[in-house]
Amino acid sequence: MIIGLIILVVLAIILFSMYNSLVGKKNMVEQAFGSIDVMCKKRYDLIPNLVASVKQYTAHEAGTLEKVTALRNQAAAGNLSPDETVQLNNQLTHALGGLMVTVEAYPELKANENFLQLQRALNETEEQLSASRRAFNSAVTDFNNAVEMFPTNIMANIMHYTRRQLFEAAEQERKNVDVEQLFNG
Amino acid sequence: MANEQSFEQFFESELTPALQPLEKQRKELVKKITITCGGIAIVAIVIAIFLIVNSANLMLLLFFVIGSFALGAFLIKRMSSEYVFSFKTLVVEPIIQYISPDLTYSPKSGISESRFRASEIFRHSIDRYHCEDLIQGPVEQTHINFSELHAEYKTESRDSKGHRQTNWHTIFKGLFFIADFNKYFKGRTFVLPDSAEKLFGRFGQKIQEIGKSHGKLVKLEDPDFEREFAVYSTDQVEARYILSPALMRRLLKFKNKTGEKVYFSFTGGEVNIGISSTKNRFEPKLFSTVLNIELAREFVEDLQMALDVVDDLNLNTRIWTKE
């Protein structure tokens, strides 16, 4: 009788702790995604200023600037699924990279104090964004391991938890930057 | 640093004149030490023979021998302290000035105990603290401080006869750096040698214990880095902001270059680096001539290794909001 009770209690403790650790891991993923979101918003806020200060000096880059602005507005509008957010931000990173290369051709702009400050701020958010993305991926990997590994996978199944998608680095970040292509693009 | 040829020139024209009186001082010191130690040795041998003839017990003899060695070592240290100081001001300081005139050198001070504590790398309470050879100044935009230091704690035990014994244990001994970091951050992040040393038992456990109080474990994606280091932080995202993939590679390379156990912490906008080492740097050799360019070159190399930290960690890259 007592042995039966002890087994029951131990079993219950194991189940509770599995449940709690799964919930904890899911919340970690969400928190990590939240910090990506914060960084994305910071970037959206910077872009209009950047575009404005580039515009003053560059007459021939209207296309690039419009592309950046359009992507920014689309991303900042909200109502996006996480996957869409990720995709738009990858495109935005690409477009901004292209813009920064174009800027090289305008020495006056490069010397502009205001522009330099914006460039620094942008570098900062890019770095922060990359850090949040890596934190997110780490949390997702933890979560996915728990969802797929025995015995937590059984509990995860009951809770309807499924694998989450990793935040892939934008394609062009993996390649070496092809400057010529950026100019043509 | 300037090239080899100009270093030789510098050694000939700047250092050698200062070294000549120093060499004289050294020779006199060696003579004094020889006489003193010779005296102690003769007296010690006479007493030892006396003890043996009178068949005193072996323990007493042993204590006596150890005692006379200790007395000799103490006297050498005492007599040479003045010489060591003038060596440091006449030789080490000009060499440092030669490498970079922006740096200042203080032979008798170092990274203070409170700053060492503030790095939070080592949490053990400190009972004895010694530091020397403080070098500080800017390397381009990055301000650095470093010195040698030795922190210890003590334990007391009683042997079978009830004698109280004090044992000193090293917490950290080596070169300690504090440098301005090139990014802003608020939390605390620690990069500590990984407990792959688990294999070595007790020592491995000690390292794990260090980790426990340092915040949450941060799992990073670079497997080579993960094999060497364990990262703890109060903020998961900030830890990754500091430890960019590039910096992880750099830290790993730095670790392999020094070949020693290295500890990093990122606190209060600064990076703290401890390179453990048993070598006592920037010290003269008593029993060989100072008029030797090789010795000077060794100082230059030690110093350059220390200053290279700024480049190794890329601290002069200031493309983020911190200028």
mmCIF file of N, CA, C and O in Angstrom, chain A residues 28 32 35 39 113 117 119-121 123-125 127-128 130-132 134-136 138-139 142, chain B residues 183-184 216 219-221 236-245 248 318-323:
data_model
loop_
_atom_site.group_PDB
_atom_site.id
_atom_site.type_symbol
_atom_site.label_atom_id
_atom_site.label_comp_id
_atom_site.label_asym_id
_atom_site.label_seq_id
_atom_site.Cartn_x
_atom_site.Cartn_y
_atom_site.Cartn_z
ATOM 1 N N MET A 28 10.534 30.683 -22.645
ATOM 2 C CA MET A 28 11.851 31.203 -23.028
ATOM 3 C C MET A 28 11.874 31.576 -24.509
ATOM 4 O O MET A 28 12.402 32.614 -24.905
ATOM 5 N N ALA A 32 12.381 35.261 -25.963
ATOM 6 C CA ALA A 32 13.460 35.533 -26.912
ATOM 7 C C ALA A 32 12.904 36.167 -28.177
ATOM 8 O O ALA A 32 13.503 37.083 -28.749
ATOM 9 N N SER A 35 12.329 39.808 -27.675
ATOM 10 C CA SER A 35 13.487 40.710 -27.750
ATOM 11 C C SER A 35 13.892 40.949 -29.211
ATOM 12 O O SER A 35 14.411 42.011 -29.551
ATOM 13 N N MET A 39 14.073 44.797 -31.006
ATOM 14 C CA MET A 39 15.182 45.274 -31.828
ATOM 15 C C MET A 39 14.714 45.664 -33.232
ATOM 16 O O MET A 39 15.172 46.641 -33.805
ATOM 17 N N GLU A 113 28.112 64.488 -39.659
ATOM 18 C CA GLU A 113 28.064 64.032 -38.264
ATOM 19 C C GLU A 113 26.769 63.278 -37.962
ATOM 20 O O GLU A 113 26.770 62.195 -37.375
ATOM 21 N N GLN A 117 26.318 59.295 -36.901
ATOM 22 C CA GLN A 117 25.633 58.865 -35.687
ATOM 23 C C GLN A 117 24.554 57.823 -36.011
ATOM 24 O O GLN A 117 24.430 56.813 -35.327
ATOM 25 N N GLN A 119 24.514 55.912 -38.584
ATOM 26 C CA GLN A 119 25.174 54.682 -39.026
ATOM 27 C C GLN A 119 25.600 53.833 -37.818
ATOM 28 O O GLN A 119 25.415 52.632 -37.794
ATOM 29 N N ARG A 120 26.142 54.521 -36.823
ATOM 30 C CA ARG A 120 26.511 53.830 -35.591
ATOM 31 C C ARG A 120 25.290 53.181 -34.949
ATOM 32 O O ARG A 120 25.325 52.028 -34.528
ATOM 33 N N ALA A 121 24.221 53.952 -34.857
ATOM 34 C CA ALA A 121 23.004 53.440 -34.223
ATOM 35 C C ALA A 121 22.485 52.237 -34.993
ATOM 36 O O ALA A 121 22.012 51.257 -34.401
ATOM 37 N N ASN A 123 24.319 50.169 -36.909
ATOM 38 C CA ASN A 123 25.223 49.050 -36.615
ATOM 39 C C ASN A 123 24.858 48.407 -35.292
ATOM 40 O O ASN A 123 24.867 47.194 -35.147
ATOM 41 N N GLU A 124 24.569 49.303 -34.330
ATOM 42 C CA GLU A 124 24.227 48.830 -32.993
ATOM 43 C C GLU A 124 22.995 47.921 -33.036
ATOM 44 O O GLU A 124 23.007 46.824 -32.505
ATOM 45 N N THR A 125 21.927 48.403 -33.696
ATOM 46 C CA THR A 125 20.710 47.591 -33.706
ATOM 47 C C THR A 125 20.914 46.303 -34.506
ATOM 48 O O THR A 125 20.367 45.270 -34.140
ATOM 49 N N GLU A 127 23.637 44.608 -34.642
ATOM 50 C CA GLU A 127 24.380 43.712 -33.748
ATOM 51 C C GLU A 127 23.451 43.141 -32.676
ATOM 52 O O GLU A 127 23.511 41.964 -32.344
ATOM 53 N N GLN A 128 22.594 44.027 -32.149
ATOM 54 C CA GLN A 128 21.637 43.594 -31.124
ATOM 55 C C GLN A 128 20.642 42.603 -31.712
ATOM 56 O O GLN A 128 20.269 41.628 -31.063
ATOM 57 N N SER A 130 21.148 40.631 -34.202
ATOM 58 C CA SER A 130 21.805 39.341 -34.410
ATOM 59 C C SER A 130 21.938 38.591 -33.087
ATOM 60 O O SER A 130 21.757 37.371 -33.035
ATOM 61 N N ALA A 131 22.204 39.337 -32.002
ATOM 62 C CA ALA A 131 22.293 38.696 -30.684
ATOM 63 C C ALA A 131 20.939 38.111 -30.279
ATOM 64 O O ALA A 131 20.866 36.981 -29.794
ATOM 65 N N SER A 132 19.862 38.876 -30.500
ATOM 66 C CA SER A 132 18.533 38.373 -30.130
ATOM 67 C C SER A 132 18.188 37.146 -30.948
ATOM 68 O O SER A 132 17.589 36.200 -30.455
ATOM 69 N N ARG A 134 20.246 34.981 -32.167
ATOM 70 C CA ARG A 134 20.987 33.824 -31.674
ATOM 71 C C ARG A 134 20.413 33.320 -30.363
ATOM 72 O O ARG A 134 20.351 32.110 -30.116
ATOM 73 N N ALA A 135 19.968 34.256 -29.500
ATOM 74 C CA ALA A 135 19.355 33.846 -28.234
ATOM 75 C C ALA A 135 18.071 33.079 -28.521
ATOM 76 O O ALA A 135 17.783 32.059 -27.890
ATOM 77 N N PHE A 136 17.326 33.571 -29.513
ATOM 78 C CA PHE A 136 16.084 32.911 -29.901
ATOM 79 C C PHE A 136 16.371 31.493 -30.399
ATOM 80 O O PHE A 136 15.741 30.530 -29.974
ATOM 81 N N SER A 138 18.844 29.598 -29.774
ATOM 82 C CA SER A 138 19.286 28.744 -28.679
ATOM 83 C C SER A 138 18.088 28.263 -27.867
ATOM 84 O O SER A 138 17.992 27.084 -27.498
ATOM 85 N N ALA A 139 17.147 29.185 -27.600
ATOM 86 C CA ALA A 139 15.948 28.817 -26.837
ATOM 87 C C ALA A 139 15.106 27.824 -27.629
ATOM 88 O O ALA A 139 14.574 26.853 -27.074
ATOM 89 N N ASP A 142 16.646 24.355 -27.530
ATOM 90 C CA ASP A 142 16.340 23.757 -26.230
ATOM 91 C C ASP A 142 14.929 23.182 -26.218
ATOM 92 O O ASP A 142 14.689 22.065 -25.769
ATOM 93 N N LYS B 183 31.531 48.090 -26.612
ATOM 94 C CA LYS B 183 30.065 48.134 -26.705
ATOM 95 C C LYS B 183 29.503 48.459 -25.329
ATOM 96 O O LYS B 183 30.098 48.107 -24.319
ATOM 97 N N TYR B 184 28.333 49.078 -25.332
ATOM 98 C CA TYR B 184 27.645 49.330 -24.061
ATOM 99 C C TYR B 184 26.946 48.070 -23.591
ATOM 100 O O TYR B 184 26.369 47.346 -24.396
ATOM 101 N N LYS B 216 23.080 32.633 -15.201
ATOM 102 C CA LYS B 216 22.608 31.491 -15.989
ATOM 103 C C LYS B 216 23.616 31.096 -17.061
ATOM 104 O O LYS B 216 24.273 31.945 -17.653
ATOM 105 N N LYS B 219 24.302 29.008 -23.641
ATOM 106 C CA LYS B 219 24.768 28.004 -24.610
ATOM 107 C C LYS B 219 24.992 28.688 -25.945
ATOM 108 O O LYS B 219 24.059 29.230 -26.534
ATOM 109 N N LEU B 220 26.224 28.648 -26.405
ATOM 110 C CA LEU B 220 26.531 29.329 -27.664
ATOM 111 C C LEU B 220 26.736 28.325 -28.783
ATOM 112 O O LEU B 220 26.898 27.135 -28.540
ATOM 113 N N GLU B 221 26.720 28.860 -30.023
ATOM 114 C CA GLU B 221 26.641 27.936 -31.151
ATOM 115 C C GLU B 221 27.987 27.480 -31.690
ATOM 116 O O GLU B 221 28.040 26.576 -32.502
ATOM 117 N N GLN B 236 20.702 36.817 -21.294
ATOM 118 C CA GLN B 236 20.993 35.925 -22.421
ATOM 119 C C GLN B 236 21.270 36.686 -23.719
ATOM 120 O O GLN B 236 22.175 36.333 -24.467
ATOM 121 N N VAL B 237 20.470 37.717 -23.989
ATOM 122 C CA VAL B 237 20.640 38.434 -25.252
ATOM 123 C C VAL B 237 21.913 39.276 -25.207
ATOM 124 O O VAL B 237 22.717 39.285 -26.145
ATOM 125 N N GLU B 238 22.107 39.947 -24.076
ATOM 126 C CA GLU B 238 23.287 40.792 -23.958
ATOM 127 C C GLU B 238 24.577 39.978 -24.060
ATOM 128 O O GLU B 238 25.560 40.410 -24.665
ATOM 129 N N ALA B 239 24.563 38.776 -23.491
ATOM 130 C CA ALA B 239 25.746 37.912 -23.573
ATOM 131 C C ALA B 239 26.099 37.661 -25.027
ATOM 132 O O ALA B 239 27.270 37.660 -25.409
ATOM 133 N N ARG B 240 25.076 37.476 -25.849
ATOM 134 C CA ARG B 240 25.331 37.223 -27.275
ATOM 135 C C ARG B 240 25.679 38.503 -28.009
ATOM 136 O O ARG B 240 26.372 38.468 -29.030
ATOM 137 N N TYR B 241 25.173 39.611 -27.507
ATOM 138 C CA TYR B 241 25.543 40.903 -28.091
ATOM 139 C C TYR B 241 27.041 41.139 -27.868
ATOM 140 O O TYR B 241 27.767 41.550 -28.773
ATOM 141 N N ILE B 242 27.514 40.841 -26.669
ATOM 142 C CA ILE B 242 28.944 40.986 -26.390
ATOM 143 C C ILE B 242 29.743 39.939 -27.159
ATOM 144 O O ILE B 242 30.699 40.252 -27.864
ATOM 145 N N LEU B 243 29.315 38.688 -27.027
ATOM 146 C CA LEU B 243 30.063 37.590 -27.642
ATOM 147 C C LEU B 243 29.553 37.328 -29.051
ATOM 148 O O LEU B 243 28.883 36.330 -29.308
ATOM 149 N N SER B 244 29.887 38.238 -29.938
ATOM 150 C CA SER B 244 29.534 38.032 -31.346
ATOM 151 C C SER B 244 30.339 36.829 -31.845
ATOM 152 O O SER B 244 31.361 36.483 -31.253
ATOM 153 N N PRO B 245 29.881 36.186 -32.935
ATOM 154 C CA PRO B 245 30.656 35.046 -33.444
ATOM 155 C C PRO B 245 32.129 35.418 -33.672
ATOM 156 O O PRO B 245 33.017 34.613 -33.400
ATOM 157 N N MET B 248 33.975 35.497 -30.325
ATOM 158 C CA MET B 248 34.192 34.135 -29.809
ATOM 159 C C MET B 248 35.444 33.539 -30.431
ATOM 160 O O MET B 248 36.264 32.935 -29.749
ATOM 161 N N ARG B 318 35.311 50.753 -33.273
ATOM 162 C CA ARG B 318 34.273 51.516 -32.571
ATOM 163 C C ARG B 318 33.179 51.896 -33.554
ATOM 164 O O ARG B 318 32.996 53.068 -33.867
ATOM 165 N N ILE B 319 32.501 50.891 -34.083
ATOM 166 C CA ILE B 319 31.462 51.199 -35.059
ATOM 167 C C ILE B 319 30.081 51.193 -34.425
ATOM 168 O O ILE B 319 29.089 51.431 -35.066
ATOM 169 N N TRP B 320 30.013 50.882 -33.110
ATOM 170 C CA TRP B 320 28.712 50.888 -32.460
ATOM 171 C C TRP B 320 28.534 52.217 -31.727
ATOM 172 O O TRP B 320 29.368 53.098 -31.854
ATOM 173 N N THR B 321 27.486 52.317 -30.931
ATOM 174 C CA THR B 321 27.182 53.636 -30.371
ATOM 175 C C THR B 321 28.204 54.105 -29.340
ATOM 176 O O THR B 321 28.294 55.285 -29.047
ATOM 177 N N LYS B 322 28.991 53.179 -28.774
ATOM 178 C CA LYS B 322 29.998 53.609 -27.802
ATOM 179 C C LYS B 322 31.234 54.097 -28.547
ATOM 180 O O LYS B 322 31.801 53.355 -29.345
ATOM 181 N N GLU B 323 31.640 55.340 -28.280
ATOM 182 C CA GLU B 323 32.767 55.896 -29.033
ATOM 183 C C GLU B 323 34.073 55.724 -28.290
ATOM 184 O O GLU B 323 34.087 55.557 -27.106
#
